[in-house]
XYZ file of C-alpha atoms in Angstrom:
743
model
C 0.792 1.897 10.127
C 2.121 5.401 10.410
C 2.524 6.623 14.619
C -0.828 8.618 13.886
C -2.995 5.596 12.984
C -0.954 3.374 16.275
C -0.885 6.185 18.167
C -5.311 7.016 17.629
C -5.359 2.695 17.912
C -3.479 2.484 21.391
C -5.268 5.514 22.767
C -9.218 4.478 21.225
C -7.986 1.052 23.163
C -6.747 1.974 25.688
C -9.939 4.657 26.904
C -11.913 1.554 25.945
C -14.571 3.683 25.676
C -15.417 4.049 29.259
C -19.206 4.522 28.997
C -20.260 1.599 28.621
C -21.768 -0.596 30.921
C -22.058 -4.483 31.707
C -25.323 -5.865 29.859
C -26.698 -9.149 32.249
C -25.473 -7.088 35.965
C -27.442 -3.904 35.073
C -30.370 -5.094 34.108
C -30.415 -6.971 37.512
C -29.531 -4.281 39.394
C -32.439 -1.114 37.832
C -34.658 -3.991 36.787
C -35.693 -2.456 33.092
C -36.067 -4.013 29.731
C -32.959 -5.769 27.852
C -32.237 -3.137 24.695
C -30.519 -4.607 21.559
C -29.374 -2.600 19.722
C -29.036 -4.767 15.767
C -26.757 -3.276 12.229
C -26.870 -4.401 8.764
C -24.597 -4.751 6.016
C -23.622 -2.831 3.428
C -20.103 -2.507 2.714
C -19.073 0.985 3.191
C -22.720 2.424 4.130
C -22.024 1.251 6.968
C -20.198 4.162 8.700
C -24.508 5.839 9.447
C -24.364 3.439 12.056
C -21.258 5.040 14.094
C -23.700 8.191 13.296
C -26.154 6.269 15.017
C -25.044 4.867 17.686
C -23.706 8.870 18.473
C -27.372 10.125 18.865
C -27.795 6.995 20.941
C -24.881 7.263 23.226
C -26.411 11.095 23.570
C -30.050 10.639 24.643
C -29.021 7.896 26.746
C -30.132 4.589 25.948
C -28.833 1.750 26.998
C -27.015 -1.150 24.766
C -27.437 -3.926 26.681
C -27.091 -6.494 23.275
C -25.781 -6.086 19.922
C -26.343 -8.084 16.568
C -24.894 -6.819 13.067
C -24.206 -8.045 9.565
C -21.013 -7.759 7.293
C -20.072 -3.622 8.455
C -23.179 -4.206 10.722
C -20.364 -6.866 11.463
C -17.558 -4.851 11.887
C -19.467 -1.743 13.714
C -21.106 -3.420 16.222
C -18.158 -5.770 17.672
C -16.086 -3.025 18.061
C -18.486 -1.477 19.685
C -18.829 -4.424 21.905
C -15.458 -4.501 23.614
C -14.997 -0.667 24.039
C -14.836 1.355 21.440
C -18.178 3.882 21.424
C -18.812 5.844 18.459
C -16.368 8.999 18.635
C -13.802 6.526 19.073
C -15.413 4.716 15.669
C -15.626 7.971 14.291
C -11.806 8.295 14.744
C -11.052 4.974 14.443
C -11.856 5.193 10.136
C -11.297 8.212 9.380
C -7.534 7.010 9.611
C -7.932 4.992 7.811
C -5.789 3.931 4.728
C -9.423 1.982 3.718
C -7.612 1.922 0.219
C -3.936 -0.116 0.987
C -7.213 -1.598 4.021
C -9.743 -3.552 0.986
C -6.369 -4.456 -0.899
C -3.580 -6.578 -0.492
C -1.732 -4.805 -0.762
C 1.583 -5.182 1.182
C 3.027 -2.256 4.140
C 6.197 -1.238 2.885
C 7.097 1.642 4.959
C 8.990 -1.038 7.176
C 10.635 -3.385 4.081
C 13.185 -2.888 1.668
C 13.393 -0.049 -1.475
C 13.007 -1.908 -3.866
C 9.705 -3.154 -2.286
C 8.412 0.125 -2.709
C 9.569 -0.239 -5.439
C 8.247 -2.434 -6.959
C 4.424 -2.072 -5.126
C 4.299 2.390 -7.505
C 5.233 -0.007 -10.971
C 2.244 -2.867 -10.686
C -1.416 -2.297 -10.682
C -1.730 -5.834 -10.142
C -0.244 -8.293 -7.651
C -1.260 -11.558 -6.071
C 0.178 -14.998 -4.705
C -0.315 -18.050 -6.583
C 0.027 -21.244 -5.586
C 1.897 -24.158 -7.879
C 1.119 -27.361 -7.612
C -1.868 -28.218 -5.629
C -5.414 -26.425 -4.948
C -4.985 -23.207 -3.174
C -7.770 -23.368 -0.098
C -7.424 -19.801 0.240
C -8.630 -17.734 -3.394
C -12.535 -17.664 -4.607
C -12.462 -13.798 -4.203
C -9.701 -11.077 -5.657
C -9.134 -9.636 -2.633
C -7.490 -12.264 -0.399
C -8.805 -9.919 2.993
C -5.095 -10.180 4.343
C -4.719 -6.194 5.349
C -8.273 -6.554 6.931
C -7.864 -9.419 8.305
C -5.236 -7.742 10.370
C -6.832 -4.597 10.951
C -9.573 -6.633 12.363
C -6.217 -8.543 14.684
C -5.130 -4.709 16.349
C -8.077 -3.198 17.153
C -9.792 -6.579 19.014
C -5.561 -7.344 20.365
C -7.198 -9.100 24.128
C -9.927 -10.895 22.168
C -8.130 -12.321 19.981
C -8.233 -16.373 21.473
C -11.402 -17.966 20.865
C -13.543 -17.186 23.733
C -18.138 -16.472 24.497
C -18.955 -13.240 22.635
C -22.568 -13.461 24.966
C -19.732 -13.230 28.257
C -16.120 -12.665 27.191
C -16.630 -9.002 26.232
C -18.348 -6.073 27.716
C -21.217 -5.984 25.739
C -23.019 -9.941 24.615
C -22.354 -9.753 20.820
C -23.471 -12.007 18.034
C -22.690 -11.953 14.185
C -23.409 -14.145 11.007
C -22.626 -14.939 8.117
C -23.255 -17.582 5.160
C -22.252 -21.003 4.313
C -21.580 -21.788 1.121
C -21.370 -25.555 0.511
C -25.508 -25.767 2.811
C -26.605 -21.991 1.952
C -26.837 -22.658 5.246
C -27.182 -19.631 7.839
C -23.832 -19.810 11.251
C -24.289 -17.141 13.975
C -21.854 -16.703 15.670
C -22.164 -16.367 19.967
C -18.027 -17.784 20.281
C -15.205 -18.266 18.644
C -12.713 -15.147 17.523
C -13.992 -12.276 17.088
C -12.190 -10.964 14.125
C -12.244 -14.094 12.018
C -16.106 -13.776 12.717
C -15.989 -10.270 11.640
C -14.311 -10.921 8.459
C -15.720 -13.953 7.519
C -19.942 -11.705 8.680
C -18.220 -9.159 5.156
C -16.309 -11.709 3.334
C -18.804 -10.052 -0.527
C -18.807 -13.601 -2.374
C -16.465 -13.071 -5.344
C -14.807 -9.080 -3.395
C -13.276 -10.640 -0.627
C -12.126 -14.980 -0.323
C -14.163 -17.450 2.291
C -12.954 -18.046 5.286
C -13.009 -21.914 5.943
C -13.822 -22.425 9.139
C -14.046 -26.794 9.730
C -15.489 -27.864 6.991
C -17.580 -24.598 6.275
C -16.859 -21.782 4.191
C -18.208 -18.605 4.720
C -18.774 -15.862 3.047
C -21.646 -13.249 3.443
C -23.965 -12.577 6.558
C -26.404 -10.155 4.226
C -27.221 -13.344 1.559
C -29.576 -15.307 4.329
C -29.629 -13.225 7.577
C -28.473 -9.201 6.949
C -30.352 -6.998 9.008
C -30.106 -9.933 12.039
C -32.768 -9.277 14.957
C -33.892 -12.006 15.239
C -31.236 -13.237 17.175
C -31.245 -10.186 19.271
C -34.433 -11.681 20.168
C -33.319 -15.017 21.493
C -29.990 -14.001 23.270
C -32.324 -11.931 25.308
C -32.997 -9.015 24.068
C -36.492 -6.865 25.180
C -36.339 -3.747 22.501
C -34.755 -3.968 19.703
C -33.379 -0.205 17.731
C -32.183 -0.874 14.757
C -30.363 0.957 11.556
C -30.754 -0.634 7.672
C -28.639 1.183 4.691
C -29.922 -0.184 1.735
C -30.512 2.620 -0.648
C -34.135 2.256 -2.496
C -34.210 -1.105 -5.002
C -32.435 -0.762 -8.373
C -35.032 -0.409 -11.778
C -33.903 -2.124 -15.349
C -32.663 0.616 -16.288
C -30.231 0.927 -13.371
C -28.810 -2.464 -13.759
C -25.814 -2.046 -16.828
C -22.420 -2.520 -15.200
C -20.861 -4.962 -13.502
C -20.580 -4.152 -10.050
C -24.397 -3.069 -10.034
C -25.106 -6.924 -11.735
C -23.034 -8.049 -8.371
C -24.751 -5.192 -5.842
C -28.717 -6.128 -6.989
C -28.286 -9.693 -6.551
C -26.304 -8.950 -2.876
C -30.053 -6.534 -1.798
C -32.043 -8.996 -3.915
C -30.232 -11.553 -1.335
C -30.800 -9.489 2.147
C -34.318 -9.158 1.205
C -33.564 -12.299 3.286
C -35.262 -12.906 7.076
C -35.908 -8.647 6.242
C -39.631 -8.555 6.719
C -40.093 -10.634 9.842
C -37.122 -9.060 11.166
C -38.195 -5.344 11.265
C -41.352 -6.808 12.110
C -39.545 -7.078 15.505
C -38.077 -4.388 16.013
C -39.363 -1.455 18.190
C -37.833 1.070 16.256
C -36.409 0.807 12.566
C -34.103 4.038 11.238
C -33.324 3.297 7.838
C -30.235 6.011 6.230
C -30.440 7.277 3.313
C -27.490 6.917 1.580
C -28.311 7.743 -2.199
C -24.917 8.291 -4.060
C -22.813 5.881 -2.488
C -21.879 2.047 -2.163
C -20.240 -0.416 -0.503
C -16.561 0.137 -1.941
C -17.370 4.480 -1.370
C -14.358 4.642 1.328
C -13.330 7.749 1.316
C -12.593 10.766 3.628
C -15.765 12.692 1.466
C -18.384 9.179 1.296
C -18.000 8.028 5.196
C -18.515 12.178 6.248
C -20.932 12.462 5.044
C -22.033 8.860 5.472
C -20.762 9.125 9.313
C -23.586 12.823 8.646
C -26.823 10.488 7.410
C -26.808 8.668 10.357
C -27.041 10.395 13.039
C -28.996 13.073 11.033
C -31.191 9.948 9.957
C -30.707 9.121 14.170
C -32.257 12.748 15.188
C -35.049 13.188 13.428
C -36.916 10.060 14.999
C -35.056 11.644 18.723
C -38.327 11.951 19.785
C -38.964 8.794 19.449
C -35.519 7.829 21.477
C -37.083 9.771 24.803
C -40.318 7.914 24.590
C -38.018 4.696 24.465
C -36.808 5.165 27.486
C -39.816 4.764 29.409
C -41.113 1.716 28.066
C -37.431 0.642 29.049
C -37.934 1.295 32.573
C -35.421 4.214 32.860
C -36.260 8.341 32.753
C -34.926 11.045 30.803
C -32.033 11.873 33.160
C -30.959 8.233 33.284
C -27.500 7.479 31.383
C -25.713 4.643 31.325
C -23.602 2.981 34.840
C -19.932 3.606 33.556
C -18.007 0.246 34.357
C -15.171 -0.623 33.878
C -14.909 -3.365 31.350
C -11.861 -5.986 30.857
C -8.317 -4.143 29.505
C -7.092 -5.900 26.318
C -3.234 -5.431 26.984
C -2.397 -3.020 24.136
C 1.624 -2.218 24.184
C 1.310 1.249 24.818
C 5.325 0.025 26.250
C 6.700 -3.114 25.682
C 5.633 -6.658 27.050
C 7.721 -9.052 28.922
C 8.349 -12.262 27.402
C 8.273 -15.378 28.337
C 8.510 -17.444 25.114
C 7.796 -17.415 21.170
C 5.857 -20.258 19.841
C 5.737 -21.174 15.943
C 2.860 -22.005 13.967
C 2.343 -23.317 10.554
C 5.567 -22.729 9.536
C 8.438 -24.098 8.687
C 12.306 -24.681 11.250
C 14.618 -23.184 8.635
C 11.335 -19.509 8.171
C 11.632 -19.906 12.461
C 15.315 -20.043 11.666
C 15.942 -17.307 9.930
C 13.490 -15.297 12.533
C 15.156 -16.303 15.317
C 18.063 -15.138 13.719
C 17.121 -11.866 11.803
C 15.339 -10.692 14.667
C 17.324 -12.097 17.715
C 14.206 -13.354 19.424
C 16.078 -15.479 21.175
C 18.316 -12.683 22.919
C 15.550 -10.255 22.815
C 13.442 -11.221 26.420
C 10.552 -8.067 25.950
C 8.497 -7.118 22.363
C 6.492 -3.663 21.392
C 3.991 -2.302 18.612
C 7.000 -1.594 16.346
C 8.477 -5.710 16.355
C 5.046 -6.922 16.158
C 5.024 -5.445 12.830
C 8.644 -6.664 12.126
C 7.691 -9.499 12.429
C 4.263 -9.842 10.409
C 5.734 -8.207 7.931
C 9.098 -10.412 7.196
C 6.946 -13.309 6.770
C 4.990 -12.291 3.843
C 7.721 -10.570 2.691
C 10.579 -11.935 3.348
C 9.261 -16.014 4.190
C 6.810 -15.315 1.105
C 3.821 -16.163 2.946
C 0.349 -15.031 2.038
C -0.635 -14.102 5.816
C 0.917 -13.942 8.921
C -0.028 -12.985 12.104
C 1.239 -11.608 15.571
C -0.836 -13.105 18.852
C 0.243 -12.033 22.428
C -1.496 -15.034 25.095
C -1.237 -13.556 28.820
C 0.745 -15.218 31.062
C 1.579 -13.501 34.751
C 4.710 -12.917 34.775
C 4.184 -12.526 30.419
C 2.872 -12.543 26.899
C 3.477 -15.841 25.326
C 4.059 -14.539 21.518
C 2.486 -16.887 18.773
C 3.768 -15.652 14.753
C 1.126 -17.890 12.604
C 1.876 -17.910 9.015
C -1.075 -18.984 6.608
C 0.019 -20.941 3.346
C 3.510 -19.482 2.141
C 3.466 -18.370 -1.702
C 4.454 -20.371 -5.060
C 4.639 -17.464 -6.708
C 4.331 -13.487 -6.525
C 2.426 -12.332 -9.765
C 3.121 -8.099 -10.417
C 1.002 -7.104 -13.338
C 1.958 -3.269 -14.567
C 0.335 -1.266 -17.703
C 1.173 2.289 -18.322
C 0.076 4.631 -21.398
C 1.796 8.121 -23.187
C 2.314 10.052 -25.950
C 6.329 9.582 -26.038
C 5.791 5.458 -25.454
C 3.049 4.628 -26.589
C 1.144 1.918 -24.230
C 3.785 -0.826 -21.532
C 2.943 -4.271 -20.277
C 5.292 -5.103 -17.835
C 4.965 -8.772 -15.468
C 7.224 -9.438 -13.237
C 7.054 -12.965 -11.456
C 8.734 -13.818 -7.329
C 9.699 -17.211 -7.179
C 10.778 -18.340 -4.351
C 12.999 -21.428 -3.874
C 12.763 -23.870 -0.994
C 16.149 -23.830 0.245
C 18.094 -23.224 4.313
C 18.087 -20.183 3.389
C 15.223 -17.924 1.567
C 16.102 -17.485 -1.555
C 14.563 -15.991 -4.112
C 14.283 -15.546 -7.690
C 12.383 -12.232 -9.785
C 11.696 -12.478 -13.918
C 10.370 -8.684 -15.755
C 8.760 -8.690 -19.735
C 8.858 -5.147 -20.803
C 6.326 -5.820 -23.606
C 6.493 -1.955 -25.765
C 8.678 0.766 -27.866
C 10.950 -0.486 -25.577
C 11.384 -4.252 -24.918
C 13.875 -5.289 -21.256
C 13.654 -9.084 -20.108
C 15.667 -9.590 -16.862
C 16.360 -12.474 -14.147
C 17.749 -11.913 -11.010
C 18.427 -14.419 -8.074
C 18.641 -12.839 -4.436
C 20.496 -14.929 -1.274
C 18.028 -13.729 2.119
C 20.909 -14.614 4.927
C 19.880 -13.326 8.595
C 22.212 -10.931 7.839
C 20.451 -8.007 5.948
C 23.104 -8.157 3.560
C 21.923 -10.201 0.390
C 23.945 -10.901 -3.073
C 21.591 -10.818 -5.822
C 23.080 -12.095 -9.647
C 20.723 -10.287 -12.277
C 21.066 -10.838 -16.204
C 18.900 -8.388 -18.066
C 18.953 -8.287 -22.420
C 17.348 -4.821 -23.348
C 16.353 -4.122 -26.776
C 16.130 -0.376 -27.186
C 14.645 1.534 -30.489
C 14.912 5.291 -28.511
C 15.126 9.011 -30.611
C 17.771 11.895 -29.948
C 17.792 14.740 -29.571
C 19.801 18.171 -29.800
C 18.012 21.644 -29.112
C 14.586 20.224 -29.206
C 14.736 18.496 -33.052
C 14.917 15.481 -33.401
C 18.875 14.330 -34.635
C 18.780 10.894 -34.508
C 16.648 7.396 -33.581
C 19.125 4.634 -32.772
C 18.466 1.518 -32.418
C 20.214 -1.698 -30.092
C 20.113 -4.738 -27.671
C 22.239 -4.726 -24.507
C 22.972 -8.168 -22.751
C 24.222 -6.553 -19.342
C 25.521 -8.649 -15.641
C 26.106 -7.903 -12.590
C 26.809 -9.806 -9.541
C 26.647 -6.915 -6.201
C 27.778 -9.571 -3.731
C 27.252 -6.324 -0.511
C 23.712 -5.726 -1.685
C 22.208 -4.175 2.620
C 18.362 -3.372 3.199
C 17.648 -1.356 6.125
C 14.442 0.755 6.129
C 14.771 3.560 4.102
C 18.495 2.676 3.167
C 20.525 0.538 0.244
C 23.645 0.416 0.062
C 25.072 -1.511 -2.606
C 29.134 -3.357 -4.640
C 29.231 -5.202 -7.526
C 30.859 -5.550 -10.713
C 28.943 -5.542 -13.776
C 29.265 -6.599 -17.845
C 27.315 -4.889 -20.324
C 28.136 -5.610 -24.720
C 25.989 -3.362 -27.215
C 25.212 -4.302 -30.659
C 24.004 -1.695 -32.347
C 21.423 -2.602 -34.872
C 20.517 0.530 -36.411
C 21.884 4.464 -36.722
C 19.302 6.927 -38.385
C 20.680 10.262 -38.928
C 20.241 13.642 -39.843
C 23.247 15.394 -42.407
C 24.000 17.108 -39.502
C 24.178 14.309 -36.663
C 26.806 14.987 -34.260
C 27.074 11.528 -32.039
C 29.415 9.841 -34.288
C 29.683 6.651 -35.219
C 28.971 3.676 -33.068
C 30.030 0.149 -33.160
C 29.324 -3.123 -31.358
C 32.398 -3.140 -27.950
C 31.847 -4.674 -24.917
C 31.801 -3.125 -20.880
C 33.331 -4.010 -17.687
C 32.269 -1.439 -14.684
C 33.228 -1.227 -10.500
C 29.525 0.498 -9.398
C 29.665 1.375 -5.590
C 25.632 3.162 -4.777
C 24.468 4.438 -1.805
C 19.633 4.675 -1.702
C 18.609 6.459 -0.039
C 14.544 7.695 0.181
C 12.305 8.620 4.078
C 9.060 10.056 1.446
C 5.457 9.353 2.514
C 4.415 8.952 -0.919
C 5.773 7.729 -4.326
C 4.891 10.156 -6.728
C 3.690 12.933 -4.418
C 5.707 13.442 -1.665
C 4.401 16.124 0.770
C 7.671 15.119 3.749
C 10.619 13.905 4.146
C 13.256 13.176 1.807
C 15.018 11.181 -0.824
C 18.800 11.162 -1.952
C 20.948 9.213 -4.954
C 24.454 8.560 -5.485
C 26.501 6.252 -7.627
C 30.246 6.444 -8.658
C 30.726 3.819 -11.874
C 34.886 3.255 -13.499
C 34.280 1.824 -16.544
C 36.157 -0.565 -18.821
C 37.005 -2.905 -21.275
C 39.073 -4.754 -19.541
C 39.370 -5.005 -15.807
C 41.397 -2.151 -15.457
C 41.955 0.132 -18.839
C 39.524 1.122 -21.733
C 40.961 1.725 -25.140
C 44.190 1.291 -23.488
C 44.326 4.073 -21.342
C 42.686 4.942 -17.940
C 38.387 3.784 -17.567
C 35.810 6.627 -17.390
C 34.689 7.512 -14.018
C 30.862 9.025 -14.146
C 29.477 10.183 -10.282
C 25.839 11.140 -9.962
C 24.036 12.277 -7.749
C 20.252 13.776 -6.874
C 19.607 15.034 -3.620
C 15.526 16.482 -3.325
C 14.019 17.614 0.264
C 9.963 17.701 1.113
C 8.995 20.609 2.996
C 4.975 21.434 2.901
C 3.631 25.030 4.661
C 0.036 23.279 4.863
C -1.884 19.690 4.858
C -2.230 20.580 1.328
C 1.137 22.807 -0.573
C 4.612 21.588 -0.015
C 7.904 23.440 -1.735
C 10.351 20.362 -2.972
C 13.848 21.447 -3.923
C 16.315 18.899 -5.854
C 19.993 19.001 -6.121
C 20.903 16.437 -9.295
C 23.953 16.552 -11.831
C 26.829 13.966 -13.687
C 30.021 14.203 -13.913
C 32.566 12.226 -16.670
C 36.110 12.017 -15.660
C 38.525 9.993 -18.518
C 40.066 10.129 -21.801
C 37.916 8.147 -23.295
C 33.420 8.976 -23.206
C 31.637 6.425 -24.933
C 28.749 8.624 -26.785
C 26.702 5.470 -25.138
C 27.254 6.520 -21.775
C 27.359 10.121 -22.186
C 24.450 11.752 -19.939
C 21.999 12.310 -21.375
C 18.353 14.805 -19.826
C 15.051 14.821 -20.814
C 11.437 13.797 -19.505
C 10.469 13.589 -15.848
C 11.826 10.235 -14.308
C 16.265 9.449 -13.357
C 16.338 7.333 -16.249
C 13.332 6.221 -17.652
C 14.015 5.712 -21.746
C 18.914 5.084 -20.951
C 20.219 4.606 -17.572
C 21.931 7.370 -17.018
C 19.148 9.526 -17.874
C 18.519 12.915 -16.653
C 15.025 15.022 -15.855
C 14.472 18.956 -16.765
C 11.697 20.936 -16.720
C 10.374 22.338 -19.949
C 13.314 18.667 -22.418
C 10.511 15.876 -23.242
C 12.447 14.252 -24.955
C 16.446 13.165 -24.337
C 19.048 15.981 -25.030
C 22.484 14.718 -24.558
C 25.215 17.629 -23.050
C 27.737 18.010 -22.119
C 30.197 15.569 -20.289
C 29.985 18.235 -16.945
C 26.374 18.586 -15.227
C 25.236 19.745 -13.117
C 21.450 21.298 -12.682
C 19.069 22.630 -9.590
C 15.175 22.108 -9.781
C 12.318 23.350 -7.620
C 9.519 22.374 -7.522
C 5.842 23.415 -5.504
C 2.881 20.950 -5.726
C -0.483 21.690 -4.117
C -3.393 18.598 -3.682
C -6.449 19.572 -4.626
C -9.039 16.810 -3.199
C -8.726 14.135 -1.973
C -6.383 12.522 -4.894
C -5.587 15.699 -7.593
C -2.721 17.954 -8.223
C -1.143 20.506 -9.885
C 2.578 20.622 -9.619
C 4.537 23.919 -10.763
C 8.740 23.002 -11.683
C 11.618 25.374 -12.449
C 15.205 24.312 -13.175
C 18.818 26.018 -14.242
C 20.917 24.189 -15.004
C 25.557 24.625 -16.437
C 26.706 22.506 -18.341
C 30.575 22.223 -19.443
C 33.490 19.652 -21.234
C 35.757 20.741 -17.756
C 34.738 20.906 -14.575
C 36.747 24.391 -14.379
C 35.161 25.834 -16.949
C 31.633 24.724 -15.808
C 29.720 28.417 -14.670
C 31.813 30.191 -17.675
C 28.453 29.193 -20.165
C 25.021 29.720 -20.617
C 22.791 28.941 -18.159
C 20.364 26.533 -19.404
C 16.310 27.525 -18.065
C 13.475 25.961 -17.988
C 10.257 25.330 -16.587
C 5.809 23.416 -16.379
C 3.190 23.057 -15.184
C 1.624 20.033 -14.744
C -1.614 18.245 -13.736
C -1.600 14.787 -12.369
C -5.251 12.998 -10.721
C -3.915 9.829 -8.119
C -5.010 6.586 -9.528
C -6.133 3.121 -8.425
C -4.220 2.654 -11.279
C -1.102 5.055 -10.471
C -0.717 8.837 -11.701
C -2.525 9.851 -14.831
C -2.495 13.749 -15.946
C -0.397 15.491 -18.400
C 2.273 18.589 -18.328
C 2.774 21.514 -20.479
C 7.046 22.426 -19.858
C 9.619 24.903 -22.096
C 13.166 25.854 -22.103
C 15.518 28.596 -22.924
C 18.061 24.979 -24.317
C 14.539 23.571 -26.568
C 12.927 26.521 -27.831
C 9.785 25.376 -28.080
C 6.988 24.160 -25.771
C 6.185 20.722 -25.631
C 2.681 18.231 -24.452
C 3.532 15.046 -22.263
C 0.680 13.046 -21.271
C 0.511 10.091 -18.767
C -1.009 7.433 -17.148
C -0.393 4.642 -14.662
C 2.629 3.749 -12.620
C 5.834 4.134 -14.579
C 8.557 1.698 -15.037
């Protein structure tokens, strides 16, 4: 969660509305009727509830009871603990719903390798092998939703009575699919009750509660006015967001069929509950569905809720008289129980570990120095839970604070442990056509966490890689890897294809130093490469020369820094990567001469002039030194990414294919990026470069110039778009289409 979201959540909870009232006390004191607000389910369409609540607050309607189902349970539950309508409005707008409603990891505090994976693979899921996975049952496990509820409900996360322990009595509904019964939550853990109430079947995994398997309450009671009446409500104000029934022609795709099944079942008890409602508001949500969580959709839905309530303004004011209050009445302002939010560090009395192995407990204690820490803040809480999921491979992780007289007891609770983490990626482009990449993270159950990583790539370029990483309690992670690549690469010369090389590359690497921090990675290691050339086809004027099978030993030192806020379309932050390699064929020399030295570096920084326009200058290059320079390690340029086709490849605007350049190459690039709408980008790149066989002659040769313009849409399947470019080196335009994440 970024600083802006954290700050807002802390302030929103800290304010706690200051406009809520204690229902039972207020009702007794002024002798009026008790008022309930009932909020229906509807997924994202339930955002309209916030607009209705705004108008009720404006009209001075007291709220003594709240009941809800699904999204209505979320809005209603947060309202019941003290978030007023304006706080809810701000809260839902600052959330990254594309993250919240998925199981993606929030890896901004984790290693660069973990961040790279999240921006490489289209689909990620945790698997358990050898025993039944009780957490399965939906495409989305909902761990990010559960974590968000836990953060928003700080202070109300323990088992409590929703009628007596909340500022406003509250209840929500779930469905037990074991016996198809309605389950009404009047007590328990509020985040768990809200999560169970909105567990849409097949989309979200159900919540297991004792012998019950709970899913969306809308299947039994989507508009729980009857529960409000049972809780003592004398006046009921209700809001529903369901659209008109679909016709046979409108039901087609899988999502529309699922939506229709849910909508039909949501009519259970609806007519009876509407009959006991004093004021019913049906918000027009046409054009939006249960998954319409875009910023534009949220804005429109909240506005439509407000507009619907304003159409009933006269009815709302008239209702005040039935309640027993006059037009000038405003609810009494009280100060409800304040959650223990971590606006500052809190004193820790001790740490309790739940459902964790002794090895995992020791790992966390040593890594974060828990035995030496006597305080905790929001940052440490998030780092602990993320490390439990990423380093220790738990499906879910939770950090709870139990207030006591002199401080807090920190409870670290883990869910099921993952056996395998599966990543799957797919892409298409006009150079390689289709490619698929699969990755398995397999944790080993050892005293010190050890992770094996198996990767397979299928396409024009084939690759298989095995990697073993030891996670000691320090941040140093020794790594062993073995990689096989079967490459099919076209080499161009001034825009014309000069060679096609097909070769196998066998590579083994040992990295004793692999130091990972938040944005920073340092590596030092030894590598062995064996090149087996299967075939080489060239033109008559080919310049590469004959290639022979050969092996190399090389020493590598790398540094990688990346603080960019987005992997593909950054608006702030910087990245810097540098590597020094010393190449030999016998650990000390190359062809009985001093080995080859290679220095690679690239640096980019983003400057945002407003929320949409960003300038990104970049300086990069590669310098090779030595008597012998093997052709396979020569410097190449072309394409949009570093190391895409071959390891030493560098991008250059206006050149789409791989081109060899001289051993000394330095370039500068300037990119202007304009965001259009929420997820569309126009990028313009200009690049210039100097190259030479000798460093001192670098500025003696003509300057390479290139430019390109690209249009991309940042989608759930990755960047989708097209690029057109031109350079004075190739003297011809090129067009490139890309669909999906780069790998």
